[in-house]
Amino acid sequence: MQSPYESILHTNHIPTDQQCKAIEDFLEFPEKQLVELDSKIAQIDLQLRELQNKRDSLEWVASPLRRAVKAHRAIISLARRLPDDVYREIFLHCLPMGRYPTPNPLDAPIVLTHVCRRWRHIAHSTPRLWSRLHMDPLGIPEYDEDSDSPTFPTREWIQRAAAVPFSLSFHSASPYFPPVSAVRELIEGLTLSSTTPRWNNFAISLPRADVLKILALPYLQEATTNPFWNARSVVVAMQRLADFPVHPSPDPHPLVAILAKLDLKRNKQLRELTFVHNGYDRNLLHAFTPFLPCLQLEMLDLQDPNYTSRSYSMASLTPPMAYEILKCCRNLVVFKMDACQFEHSLDEIPPERYGMDRLKELSISLYDLNEVTDLAWFSRFDFLALTFLHLRNRSMNGPGSQSGTLAHVLKQVGHNLTSLVLDPGYLEQKHLIKTLQSLPSLVQLHLKSAYFANDFEESMEEEYKEAAKWTDEVLKCLTPQDDQDKPHACPRLQYLKWQYNTCFTEDALLKLLYQRSSHPLSPVPLKQVHIDFGRLRTNHWWELECRELVEAGLDLRVTYLDPEVDPIYFEEKNLFYRTEQSTEEEARVELPIIEKSGYLDFGWE
């Protein structure tokens, strides 16, 4: 409403008597309009209440009508007329993504059987719905031998899977292991099924106690039923058996008896093996490979995903043992291992060289990246097909280290790498830039630093601070420039993930994104950029300037620390926040120490 008194509204002006009379006259018409509108609203409210009362009085008539209409609509509904095959496809898309289904009644496929008789019949007659099963070994109640009801639903799932290859997981990523009774019941329960499954994947966690007795159960003695002898993929996680002397001993290693009992060489279908055992030592140099179908294996994962210490892994392989495994498993496509430090008096690498013609993915964690001798075996192999490399430094606090191992490895394989995950601990910026400049074919890069930006201000000695910060100079070496004397680093880079040590500015990142998308010296634009800054924002508007790139297809995701909470920095960069709602409990957000998914495909979810 336009007012002639706008200039004095919302002020401390005191009007004169004449002005008060003029304002009263001015308000007479709008106030009259408001009264008329309120009167009409009251009339309509009265009519609405009368209609509602009338409907309520006739509810005994309306309710049957509604039920009749609903029943007739149900008969002609599309859901009722869908053929069974369409339902089967829909049901398959209801299964959880990225994990095996569980017997939880609120999850598919179990929940699909609780809707109606027809859905239950369709679900039970769809073998692919029941071809995978995961049971958490730590969530199983104690086995009661006198109980008639089995704890595990394996028999029903195997029967419903019929001829479809079956996968069973009784393996937990937790460092804790299930009770012996639970493992015994699981394996004995497999004998109850009248159908022998076609094993695809079998994953199990075995406790320390009675391992040999478990492996001697009757079900595991039948060649056609033993999953260790029939599955294409096997995961075995074992507790550390016993402390054993570091130096060679005449006594047999306890793991040897277990490997002999597993007898994986009998499995002619085995292609992928994950073996988690926190107790490798030099006594196992020639005792491990004789029990494996080495030439069949395409994937061998010996990394320990559970150990909480960055600096020490009890699953570490000695350099001679790593050499022995690669020498015997010449057809590997994926190999993952933890490497221990080289001992000059104990470790000797034979001079013979071998070609790993099929190996595409190699993941290694080391105590640090200083000593080239920790990978003394590396130069004894030709990695002609290697395209993905993951190097991780388990020692977070290593200021001043020179990363000799990194340079040694990349000198041999860097030219052909298309994907690199680098978690180097302490790495000076100049060495990182030199590393990136040696990767002309790189398509995917994942940088993981052990340091937040604040770590450089709080705990590190002054002489190492500036050298260790990853600043605009790193982004500059990746950015096409008009005045460059030589091409920018990683010209084919399309996927970039960066976690922590983000001492660069958002402006430098913005320039990288735009120059990569439009500069004539850039052969391809960036497709995915995920940055976990591990610090507070310094520019609150830069993402708006990326709108054109995002609309053109760039997958850009960034995360910052919350200024309203004070994170406590842990070694693994797990963030613990105390909130007003929870002062006693701690909310934990953690990053995996080692990605287990593999990077043979580009991009991240």
Coordinates of C-alpha atoms in Angstrom, one line a residue:
M1 CA 0.0 0.0 0.0
Q2 CA 1.5 3.3 -1.1
S3 CA 1.4 5.9 1.7
P4 CA 2.1 9.7 1.6
Y5 CA 3.7 9.3 5.0
E6 CA 6.5 6.9 4.1
S7 CA 9.1 9.4 5.2
I8 CA 8.0 9.4 8.8
L9 CA 7.1 5.7 9.2
H10 CA 9.4 3.7 11.5
T11 CA 10.9 6.8 13.0
N12 CA 10.6 8.7 16.2
H13 CA 8.7 11.6 14.6
I14 CA 5.8 13.1 16.7
P15 CA 2.9 14.1 14.4
T16 CA 0.9 17.3 14.9
D17 CA -2.9 17.3 15.5
Q18 CA -3.4 18.1 11.8
Q19 CA -1.2 15.2 10.7
C20 CA -3.1 12.8 13.1
K21 CA -6.4 13.8 11.5
A22 CA -5.0 13.3 8.0
I23 CA -3.6 9.9 8.9
E24 CA -7.0 8.8 10.5
D25 CA -8.8 9.8 7.2
F26 CA -6.2 7.9 5.2
L27 CA -6.7 4.7 7.2
E28 CA -10.5 4.7 7.0
F29 CA -10.7 2.9 3.6
P30 CA -8.1 0.1 4.2
E31 CA -9.5 -0.6 7.6
K32 CA -13.0 -0.9 6.1
Q33 CA -11.6 -3.4 3.6
L34 CA -10.0 -5.5 6.3
V35 CA -13.3 -5.7 8.2
E36 CA -15.2 -6.8 5.1
L37 CA -12.6 -9.5 4.4
D38 CA -12.7 -10.8 8.0
S39 CA -16.5 -11.0 7.7
K40 CA -16.4 -13.1 4.5
I41 CA -13.8 -15.4 6.0
A42 CA -16.0 -15.9 9.0
Q43 CA -19.0 -16.8 6.8
I44 CA -16.9 -19.3 4.8
D45 CA -15.7 -20.9 8.0
L46 CA -19.3 -21.2 9.2
Q47 CA -20.3 -22.9 5.9
L48 CA -17.2 -25.2 6.1
R49 CA -18.1 -26.3 9.6
E50 CA -21.7 -27.0 8.6
L51 CA -20.5 -29.2 5.7
Q52 CA -18.1 -31.1 8.0
N53 CA -20.8 -31.7 10.5
K54 CA -23.1 -33.0 7.7
R55 CA -20.4 -35.3 6.5
D56 CA -19.7 -36.6 10.0
S57 CA -23.4 -37.3 10.4
L58 CA -23.4 -39.4 7.2
E59 CA -20.1 -41.2 7.9
W60 CA -21.9 -44.5 8.3
V61 CA -22.9 -44.1 4.7
A62 CA -19.6 -42.6 3.4
S63 CA -17.3 -45.1 5.1
P64 CA -18.7 -48.2 3.2
L65 CA -18.5 -46.2 0.0
R66 CA -14.9 -45.4 0.5
R67 CA -14.1 -49.1 1.3
A68 CA -16.0 -50.2 -1.8
V69 CA -14.2 -47.7 -4.0
K70 CA -10.8 -48.7 -2.6
A71 CA -11.5 -52.5 -3.1
H72 CA -12.6 -51.9 -6.7
R73 CA -9.5 -49.7 -7.4
A74 CA -7.3 -52.5 -5.9
I75 CA -8.7 -55.0 -8.4
I76 CA -7.7 -52.8 -11.4
S77 CA -4.5 -51.5 -10.0
L78 CA -1.3 -51.8 -12.0
A79 CA 0.5 -53.6 -9.2
R80 CA -2.0 -56.4 -9.3
R81 CA -1.6 -56.8 -13.1
L82 CA 2.2 -56.8 -13.3
P83 CA 3.6 -60.1 -14.4
D84 CA 5.8 -62.1 -12.1
D85 CA 8.9 -61.5 -14.2
V86 CA 8.6 -57.8 -13.7
Y87 CA 8.2 -58.2 -10.0
R88 CA 11.4 -60.3 -9.9
E89 CA 13.4 -57.6 -11.5
I90 CA 12.0 -55.0 -9.1
F91 CA 12.8 -57.3 -6.1
L92 CA 16.4 -57.7 -7.3
H93 CA 16.7 -53.9 -7.3
C94 CA 15.5 -53.8 -3.7
L95 CA 18.6 -55.7 -2.5
P96 CA 21.2 -53.7 -0.6
M97 CA 24.0 -52.0 -2.6
G98 CA 27.6 -52.7 -1.7
R99 CA 27.0 -55.5 0.8
Y100 CA 25.4 -58.9 1.1
P101 CA 21.8 -59.2 2.3
T102 CA 21.3 -60.2 5.9
P103 CA 18.5 -62.2 7.7
N104 CA 17.1 -58.9 9.1
P105 CA 13.3 -59.0 8.7
L106 CA 13.3 -55.2 7.8
D107 CA 15.7 -55.7 4.9
A108 CA 15.3 -57.2 1.5
P109 CA 14.8 -60.0 0.6
I110 CA 13.1 -61.0 3.9
V111 CA 10.8 -58.0 4.1
L112 CA 9.5 -58.8 0.6
T113 CA 8.0 -62.0 1.9
H114 CA 5.9 -60.2 4.5
V115 CA 3.7 -58.2 2.2
C116 CA 1.3 -60.7 0.7
R117 CA 1.0 -64.4 -0.4
R118 CA 1.8 -63.6 -4.0
W119 CA 4.9 -61.5 -3.2
R120 CA 6.1 -64.3 -0.9
H121 CA 5.7 -66.9 -3.6
I122 CA 7.5 -64.7 -6.2
A123 CA 10.4 -64.0 -3.8
H124 CA 10.8 -67.6 -2.8
S125 CA 10.9 -68.7 -6.4
T126 CA 13.5 -66.1 -7.4
P127 CA 16.9 -67.8 -6.8
R128 CA 19.0 -64.7 -7.4
L129 CA 17.4 -63.0 -4.4
W130 CA 18.9 -65.7 -2.1
S131 CA 22.3 -66.1 -3.8
R132 CA 24.1 -64.0 -1.2
L133 CA 24.0 -64.0 2.6
H134 CA 25.9 -62.2 5.3
M135 CA 25.8 -63.0 9.0
D136 CA 27.7 -60.9 11.5
P137 CA 29.7 -63.4 13.5
L138 CA 29.8 -61.0 16.5
G139 CA 26.0 -60.7 16.5
I140 CA 25.3 -64.4 16.9
P141 CA 24.0 -65.5 20.3
E142 CA 25.7 -68.3 22.2
Y143 CA 25.0 -71.7 20.6
D144 CA 22.6 -73.8 22.7
E145 CA 23.1 -77.4 21.9
D146 CA 19.7 -78.4 23.4
S147 CA 17.8 -75.9 21.2
D148 CA 15.8 -77.3 18.3
S149 CA 15.7 -74.0 16.4
P150 CA 18.9 -73.3 14.4
T151 CA 20.5 -69.9 14.7
F152 CA 21.5 -69.7 11.1
P153 CA 19.1 -69.6 8.1
T154 CA 21.7 -71.0 5.7
R155 CA 19.7 -74.1 4.8
E156 CA 16.7 -72.0 3.6
W157 CA 18.8 -69.6 1.6
I158 CA 20.8 -72.3 -0.1
Q159 CA 17.7 -74.2 -1.1
R160 CA 16.0 -71.0 -2.5
A161 CA 19.2 -70.1 -4.4
A162 CA 18.9 -73.5 -6.2
A163 CA 21.5 -73.7 -9.0
V164 CA 22.6 -70.0 -8.8
P165 CA 26.2 -69.6 -7.4
F166 CA 26.0 -69.0 -3.7
S167 CA 28.0 -66.6 -1.6
L168 CA 28.2 -66.7 2.2
S169 CA 29.9 -64.2 4.5
F170 CA 30.6 -65.0 8.1
H171 CA 33.4 -62.5 8.3
S172 CA 33.5 -59.2 10.2
A173 CA 35.8 -56.3 9.6
S174 CA 36.1 -56.0 13.4
P175 CA 39.3 -57.1 15.0
Y176 CA 37.3 -59.3 17.3
F177 CA 36.5 -62.9 16.4
P178 CA 33.4 -65.1 16.9
P179 CA 33.1 -67.8 19.6
V180 CA 34.1 -71.3 18.5
S181 CA 30.5 -72.5 19.1
A182 CA 29.1 -70.1 16.5
V183 CA 31.6 -71.2 13.9
R184 CA 30.9 -74.9 14.6
E185 CA 27.2 -74.4 14.3
L186 CA 27.5 -72.5 11.1
I187 CA 29.6 -75.3 9.4
E188 CA 27.5 -78.1 10.8
G189 CA 24.4 -76.2 9.6
L190 CA 25.6 -76.3 6.1
T191 CA 25.2 -80.1 6.2
L192 CA 21.4 -79.7 6.9
S193 CA 20.7 -78.4 3.4
S194 CA 19.5 -81.1 1.0
T195 CA 21.0 -79.0 -1.8
T196 CA 24.7 -78.7 -2.3
P197 CA 25.4 -75.1 -3.2
R198 CA 27.4 -74.0 -6.1
W199 CA 29.9 -71.9 -4.2
N200 CA 30.9 -68.5 -5.5
N201 CA 32.3 -66.6 -2.5
F202 CA 33.0 -67.9 1.0
A203 CA 34.2 -65.6 3.7
I204 CA 34.8 -66.7 7.3
S205 CA 36.5 -65.4 10.5
L206 CA 38.1 -68.2 12.5
P207 CA 38.9 -67.9 16.2
R208 CA 42.3 -69.0 17.7
A209 CA 40.8 -71.8 19.7
D210 CA 40.2 -75.3 18.1
V211 CA 40.9 -74.1 14.6
L212 CA 42.1 -77.6 13.6
K213 CA 39.1 -79.2 15.1
I214 CA 36.8 -76.9 13.2
L215 CA 38.5 -77.7 9.9
A216 CA 38.2 -81.4 10.7
L217 CA 34.4 -81.3 10.9
P218 CA 32.8 -83.9 8.6
Y219 CA 31.2 -81.4 6.3
L220 CA 34.6 -80.0 5.4
Q221 CA 35.9 -83.4 4.5
E222 CA 33.6 -83.9 1.5
A223 CA 35.1 -82.6 -1.8
T224 CA 31.8 -81.6 -3.2
T225 CA 30.6 -79.6 -0.1
N226 CA 33.7 -78.0 1.3
P227 CA 33.5 -74.3 0.4
F228 CA 37.3 -73.9 0.8
W229 CA 37.7 -76.4 -2.1
N230 CA 34.8 -75.1 -4.3
A231 CA 34.4 -71.3 -4.0
R232 CA 35.8 -69.0 -6.7
S233 CA 36.6 -66.4 -4.0
V234 CA 37.7 -67.2 -0.4
V235 CA 38.2 -64.9 2.5
V236 CA 39.9 -66.3 5.6
A237 CA 40.5 -64.1 8.7
M238 CA 42.4 -65.8 11.5
Q239 CA 43.5 -64.6 14.9
R240 CA 47.2 -64.5 15.8
L241 CA 47.9 -68.1 16.8
A242 CA 50.8 -67.6 19.2
D243 CA 53.9 -65.6 19.7
F244 CA 56.8 -67.1 17.7
P245 CA 60.5 -66.3 17.7
V246 CA 61.7 -63.9 15.1
H247 CA 64.7 -65.9 14.2
P248 CA 64.4 -69.1 12.2
S249 CA 63.4 -72.0 14.4
P250 CA 63.4 -75.8 13.8
D251 CA 59.9 -76.1 15.2
P252 CA 57.1 -76.0 12.7
H253 CA 55.1 -72.8 12.5
P254 CA 51.5 -73.3 13.8
L255 CA 50.1 -71.7 10.7
V256 CA 51.6 -74.5 8.6
A257 CA 49.3 -77.1 10.1
I258 CA 46.3 -74.9 9.4
L259 CA 47.3 -74.2 5.8
A260 CA 47.8 -77.9 5.3
K261 CA 44.3 -78.6 6.7
L262 CA 42.7 -75.9 4.5
D263 CA 44.4 -77.5 1.5
L264 CA 43.4 -74.7 -0.9
K265 CA 45.4 -76.4 -3.6
R266 CA 42.4 -78.8 -4.1
N267 CA 40.2 -75.9 -5.2
K268 CA 40.4 -75.8 -9.0
Q269 CA 38.0 -72.9 -9.2
L270 CA 39.8 -70.5 -6.8
R271 CA 40.7 -67.2 -8.4
E272 CA 40.5 -64.7 -5.5
L273 CA 42.0 -65.2 -2.0
T274 CA 42.0 -62.8 0.9
F275 CA 44.0 -64.1 3.9
V276 CA 44.1 -62.0 7.1
H277 CA 46.6 -63.4 9.6
N278 CA 48.4 -61.2 12.1
G279 CA 51.4 -63.4 12.6
Y280 CA 53.7 -63.6 9.5
D281 CA 57.4 -63.9 10.2
R282 CA 60.6 -65.2 8.6
N283 CA 59.8 -68.8 9.5
L284 CA 57.1 -68.8 6.8
L285 CA 59.4 -67.9 3.9
H286 CA 58.9 -71.2 2.1
A287 CA 55.9 -72.5 4.1
F288 CA 53.1 -70.3 2.7
T289 CA 53.1 -70.8 -1.1
P290 CA 53.2 -74.6 -1.2
F291 CA 49.6 -74.7 0.1
L292 CA 48.2 -72.3 -2.4
P293 CA 47.1 -72.9 -6.0
C294 CA 49.5 -70.1 -7.0
L295 CA 49.2 -70.2 -10.8
Q296 CA 45.4 -70.0 -10.6
L297 CA 45.1 -66.9 -8.4
E298 CA 44.2 -63.6 -10.0
M299 CA 43.7 -61.7 -6.7
L300 CA 45.7 -62.1 -3.5
D301 CA 45.0 -59.7 -0.6
L302 CA 47.3 -60.2 2.5
Q303 CA 46.7 -56.7 4.0
D304 CA 45.4 -56.3 7.6
P305 CA 42.3 -54.1 7.5
N306 CA 41.9 -54.1 11.3
Y307 CA 45.1 -53.1 12.9
T308 CA 44.7 -49.7 14.5
S309 CA 48.4 -48.7 14.7
R310 CA 49.6 -46.8 11.6
S311 CA 53.2 -47.6 12.2
Y312 CA 53.1 -51.4 12.8
S313 CA 51.2 -54.2 11.1
M314 CA 51.5 -57.7 12.3
A315 CA 50.5 -58.9 8.9
S316 CA 53.6 -57.4 7.3
L317 CA 55.5 -59.6 4.9
T318 CA 59.3 -59.7 4.9
P319 CA 61.0 -58.7 1.6
P320 CA 62.0 -62.3 0.8
M321 CA 58.5 -63.6 1.4
A322 CA 57.0 -60.9 -0.9
Y323 CA 59.5 -62.0 -3.5
E324 CA 58.6 -65.7 -3.0
I325 CA 54.8 -65.0 -3.3
L326 CA 55.1 -63.0 -6.5
K327 CA 57.5 -65.5 -8.0
C328 CA 55.0 -68.3 -7.5
C329 CA 51.8 -66.3 -8.2
R330 CA 52.7 -65.1 -11.7
N331 CA 49.2 -64.7 -13.0
L332 CA 48.0 -62.2 -10.4
V333 CA 46.0 -59.3 -11.5
V334 CA 45.6 -57.7 -8.1
F335 CA 48.1 -58.0 -5.2
K336 CA 47.8 -56.3 -1.8
M337 CA 50.3 -56.5 1.0
D338 CA 51.9 -54.9 4.1
A339 CA 55.6 -54.7 3.9
C340 CA 58.0 -54.9 6.9
Q341 CA 61.4 -53.3 7.2
F342 CA 64.4 -54.9 5.6
E343 CA 66.9 -56.7 7.9
H344 CA 70.3 -56.9 6.3
S345 CA 71.4 -59.8 8.4
L346 CA 68.3 -61.9 7.8
D347 CA 66.8 -60.9 4.4
E348 CA 68.4 -61.9 1.1
I349 CA 66.7 -61.4 -2.3
P350 CA 67.7 -63.8 -5.0
P351 CA 69.0 -62.2 -8.2
E352 CA 66.6 -63.9 -10.6
R353 CA 64.1 -61.6 -12.4
Y354 CA 60.5 -62.4 -13.3
G355 CA 57.8 -60.8 -15.4
M356 CA 54.4 -60.0 -13.8
D357 CA 52.6 -59.8 -17.2
R358 CA 49.1 -59.7 -15.9
L359 CA 49.4 -57.6 -12.7
K360 CA 47.3 -54.4 -13.0
E361 CA 46.8 -53.3 -9.3
L362 CA 49.4 -53.3 -6.6
S363 CA 48.7 -52.0 -3.0
I364 CA 51.6 -51.7 -0.5
S365 CA 51.8 -50.3 3.0
L366 CA 55.2 -49.7 4.4
Y367 CA 56.6 -48.6 7.8
D368 CA 57.8 -45.5 6.0
L369 CA 58.9 -44.4 2.5
N370 CA 62.5 -43.7 3.4
E371 CA 64.3 -47.0 2.8
V372 CA 64.4 -48.4 -0.7
T373 CA 65.6 -51.7 0.7
D374 CA 62.1 -52.3 2.2
L375 CA 61.1 -53.0 -1.4
A376 CA 64.3 -54.7 -2.4
W377 CA 62.2 -57.3 -4.3
F378 CA 60.5 -54.7 -6.4
S379 CA 63.3 -54.3 -9.0
R380 CA 63.4 -58.1 -9.5
F381 CA 60.1 -58.0 -11.4
D382 CA 58.9 -56.4 -14.6
F383 CA 55.4 -54.9 -14.1
L384 CA 54.4 -54.5 -17.8
A385 CA 50.7 -54.2 -17.2
L386 CA 50.6 -52.3 -13.9
T387 CA 48.3 -49.3 -14.1
F388 CA 47.1 -48.8 -10.5
L389 CA 49.4 -48.3 -7.5
H390 CA 48.5 -47.6 -3.9
L391 CA 51.4 -46.6 -1.6
R392 CA 50.9 -46.0 2.1
N393 CA 53.2 -44.8 4.8
R394 CA 52.2 -46.3 8.1
S395 CA 54.5 -43.9 10.0
M396 CA 52.7 -40.6 10.4
N397 CA 55.4 -38.7 12.2
G398 CA 58.4 -38.6 9.9
P399 CA 59.4 -35.0 9.4
G400 CA 62.4 -34.6 7.2
S401 CA 62.0 -38.0 5.4
Q402 CA 63.1 -38.0 1.8
S403 CA 60.6 -40.6 0.4
G404 CA 63.3 -42.5 -1.5
T405 CA 61.0 -45.5 -1.9
L406 CA 58.4 -43.5 -3.7
A407 CA 60.9 -42.2 -6.2
H408 CA 62.4 -45.7 -6.6
V409 CA 59.0 -47.3 -7.4
L410 CA 57.7 -44.6 -9.7
K411 CA 61.0 -44.6 -11.7
Q412 CA 60.2 -48.2 -12.7
V413 CA 56.4 -48.0 -13.2
G414 CA 55.3 -44.4 -13.1
H415 CA 55.2 -43.9 -16.9
N416 CA 52.3 -46.4 -17.3
L417 CA 50.3 -45.6 -14.2
T418 CA 46.7 -44.5 -14.8
S419 CA 45.6 -44.5 -11.1
L420 CA 47.6 -43.6 -8.0
V421 CA 46.5 -43.6 -4.3
L422 CA 49.3 -41.9 -2.3
D423 CA 49.2 -41.8 1.5
P424 CA 52.8 -40.8 2.2
G425 CA 52.8 -39.6 5.8
Y426 CA 55.3 -36.7 5.8
L427 CA 56.1 -35.7 2.2
E428 CA 57.7 -32.5 1.3
Q429 CA 55.9 -30.4 -1.4
K430 CA 58.9 -30.4 -3.8
H431 CA 58.9 -34.2 -3.7
L432 CA 55.1 -34.3 -4.3
I433 CA 55.5 -32.0 -7.3
K434 CA 58.3 -34.1 -8.7
T435 CA 56.1 -37.2 -8.3
L436 CA 53.2 -35.7 -10.2
Q437 CA 55.5 -34.5 -13.0
S438 CA 56.6 -38.2 -13.5
L439 CA 53.1 -39.4 -14.2
P440 CA 52.2 -38.5 -17.9
S441 CA 49.4 -41.2 -18.2
L442 CA 47.7 -40.6 -14.9
V443 CA 43.9 -40.5 -15.1
Q444 CA 43.0 -40.8 -11.4
L445 CA 44.8 -39.4 -8.4
H446 CA 43.9 -39.8 -4.7
L447 CA 46.1 -37.9 -2.2
K448 CA 45.7 -38.7 1.5
S449 CA 47.8 -36.7 3.9
A450 CA 48.5 -37.6 7.6
Y451 CA 48.2 -33.9 8.5
F452 CA 45.5 -31.3 8.9
A453 CA 46.5 -27.7 8.1
N454 CA 46.5 -26.9 11.9
D455 CA 49.0 -29.7 12.5
F456 CA 51.7 -27.5 10.9
E457 CA 51.0 -24.7 13.4
E458 CA 50.8 -26.8 16.5
S459 CA 53.2 -29.7 16.6
M460 CA 55.7 -29.6 13.8
E461 CA 59.2 -28.1 14.2
E462 CA 59.7 -24.9 12.3
E463 CA 62.3 -26.1 9.9
Y464 CA 59.8 -28.7 8.5
K465 CA 56.6 -26.8 8.4
E466 CA 56.9 -24.9 5.2
A467 CA 58.5 -27.7 3.3
A468 CA 55.6 -30.1 4.2
K469 CA 52.7 -27.8 3.3
W470 CA 50.9 -28.6 0.1
T471 CA 50.2 -25.2 -1.2
D472 CA 49.1 -23.4 -4.4
E473 CA 52.4 -24.6 -6.0
V474 CA 51.0 -28.2 -6.2
L475 CA 47.9 -27.0 -8.0
K476 CA 50.0 -24.7 -10.2
C477 CA 52.0 -27.7 -11.5
L478 CA 48.7 -29.4 -12.5
T479 CA 47.3 -26.2 -14.1
P480 CA 47.9 -25.4 -17.8
Q481 CA 49.6 -22.1 -18.1
D482 CA 50.2 -19.8 -21.1
D483 CA 53.8 -19.1 -20.2
Q484 CA 54.8 -22.6 -19.3
D485 CA 58.2 -23.9 -20.5
K486 CA 57.0 -27.5 -20.3
P487 CA 53.7 -29.2 -20.2
H488 CA 51.7 -29.3 -16.9
A489 CA 51.8 -32.4 -14.8
C490 CA 49.3 -35.3 -15.3
P491 CA 47.8 -33.9 -18.5
R492 CA 45.3 -36.7 -18.7
L493 CA 44.0 -36.4 -15.1
Q494 CA 40.2 -36.6 -14.9
Y495 CA 39.5 -37.8 -11.3
L496 CA 41.0 -36.0 -8.3
K497 CA 40.4 -36.8 -4.6
W498 CA 42.4 -34.8 -2.0
Q499 CA 42.1 -35.4 1.8
Y500 CA 43.8 -33.0 4.2
N501 CA 47.0 -30.9 4.0
T502 CA 45.0 -28.5 1.9
C503 CA 47.2 -25.4 2.4
F504 CA 46.3 -24.2 -1.0
T505 CA 43.7 -21.4 -1.6
E506 CA 40.2 -21.9 -3.1
D507 CA 41.2 -19.4 -5.8
A508 CA 44.0 -21.7 -7.0
L509 CA 41.6 -24.6 -7.0
L510 CA 39.1 -22.6 -9.0
K511 CA 41.8 -21.7 -11.6
L512 CA 42.8 -25.4 -11.9
L513 CA 39.2 -26.4 -12.6
Y514 CA 38.6 -23.7 -15.3
Q515 CA 42.0 -24.1 -17.0
R516 CA 41.6 -27.8 -17.2
S517 CA 38.2 -27.4 -18.8
S518 CA 39.0 -24.7 -21.4
H519 CA 42.7 -24.2 -21.9
P520 CA 44.0 -25.4 -25.3
L521 CA 46.9 -27.3 -23.7
S522 CA 44.5 -29.4 -21.6
P523 CA 43.5 -32.5 -23.6
V524 CA 40.6 -33.5 -21.2
P525 CA 38.6 -31.7 -18.5
L526 CA 38.3 -32.9 -14.9
K527 CA 35.2 -35.1 -14.4
Q528 CA 35.3 -35.6 -10.6
V529 CA 36.9 -33.5 -7.9
H530 CA 36.4 -34.4 -4.2
I531 CA 38.2 -32.3 -1.6
D532 CA 38.2 -32.9 2.1
F533 CA 39.8 -29.8 3.3
G534 CA 40.2 -30.7 7.0
R535 CA 40.2 -27.0 7.8
L536 CA 37.8 -24.0 7.9
R537 CA 36.7 -22.1 4.9
T538 CA 38.7 -19.1 3.7
N539 CA 36.5 -18.3 0.7
H540 CA 32.7 -18.6 1.2
W541 CA 31.6 -17.9 -2.4
W542 CA 34.0 -19.8 -4.7
E543 CA 31.7 -22.7 -5.3
L544 CA 29.1 -20.4 -6.9
E545 CA 31.8 -19.5 -9.5
C546 CA 31.9 -23.2 -10.4
R547 CA 28.2 -23.4 -11.4
E548 CA 29.0 -23.5 -15.1
L549 CA 31.4 -26.4 -14.7
V550 CA 29.0 -28.3 -12.5
E551 CA 26.2 -27.8 -15.1
A552 CA 28.5 -29.0 -17.8
G553 CA 29.0 -32.3 -15.9
L554 CA 31.7 -31.8 -13.3
D555 CA 31.1 -33.8 -10.1
L556 CA 32.5 -31.4 -7.5
R557 CA 32.2 -32.2 -3.8
V558 CA 34.0 -30.4 -1.0
T559 CA 33.8 -30.7 2.8
Y560 CA 35.1 -28.4 5.5
L561 CA 35.5 -28.5 9.3
D562 CA 32.5 -27.1 11.2
P563 CA 33.5 -23.8 12.9
E564 CA 31.0 -24.5 15.8
V565 CA 32.7 -27.7 16.9
D566 CA 36.3 -28.3 18.1
P567 CA 37.7 -31.5 16.6
I568 CA 40.2 -33.5 18.5
Y569 CA 42.8 -34.7 16.0
F570 CA 43.6 -38.4 16.2
E571 CA 46.4 -40.2 14.4
E572 CA 44.1 -41.7 11.8
K573 CA 42.2 -38.4 11.5
N574 CA 39.1 -39.8 13.0
L575 CA 37.1 -36.9 14.2
F576 CA 35.3 -37.0 17.6
Y577 CA 32.8 -34.2 18.1
R578 CA 31.1 -33.5 21.4
T579 CA 27.6 -32.0 20.9
E580 CA 25.0 -30.5 23.1
Q581 CA 22.8 -33.5 22.6
S582 CA 25.5 -36.0 23.6
T583 CA 28.0 -34.9 26.2
E584 CA 28.8 -38.4 27.3
E585 CA 29.1 -40.3 24.0
E586 CA 31.4 -39.5 21.1
A587 CA 30.3 -39.4 17.5
R588 CA 33.0 -41.0 15.2
V589 CA 33.6 -40.3 11.6
E590 CA 36.5 -42.3 10.2
L591 CA 38.3 -42.8 7.0
P592 CA 39.4 -46.3 6.1
I593 CA 43.2 -46.8 6.4
I594 CA 43.2 -48.8 3.2
E595 CA 40.5 -48.9 0.6
K596 CA 39.6 -52.5 0.0
S597 CA 37.4 -52.0 -3.1
G598 CA 40.2 -51.7 -5.7
Y599 CA 40.6 -49.0 -8.3
L600 CA 40.5 -50.9 -11.6
D601 CA 37.5 -48.8 -12.5
F602 CA 37.8 -45.0 -12.5
G603 CA 35.7 -42.6 -10.3
W604 CA 34.1 -42.7 -6.9
E605 CA 30.5 -42.9 -5.8

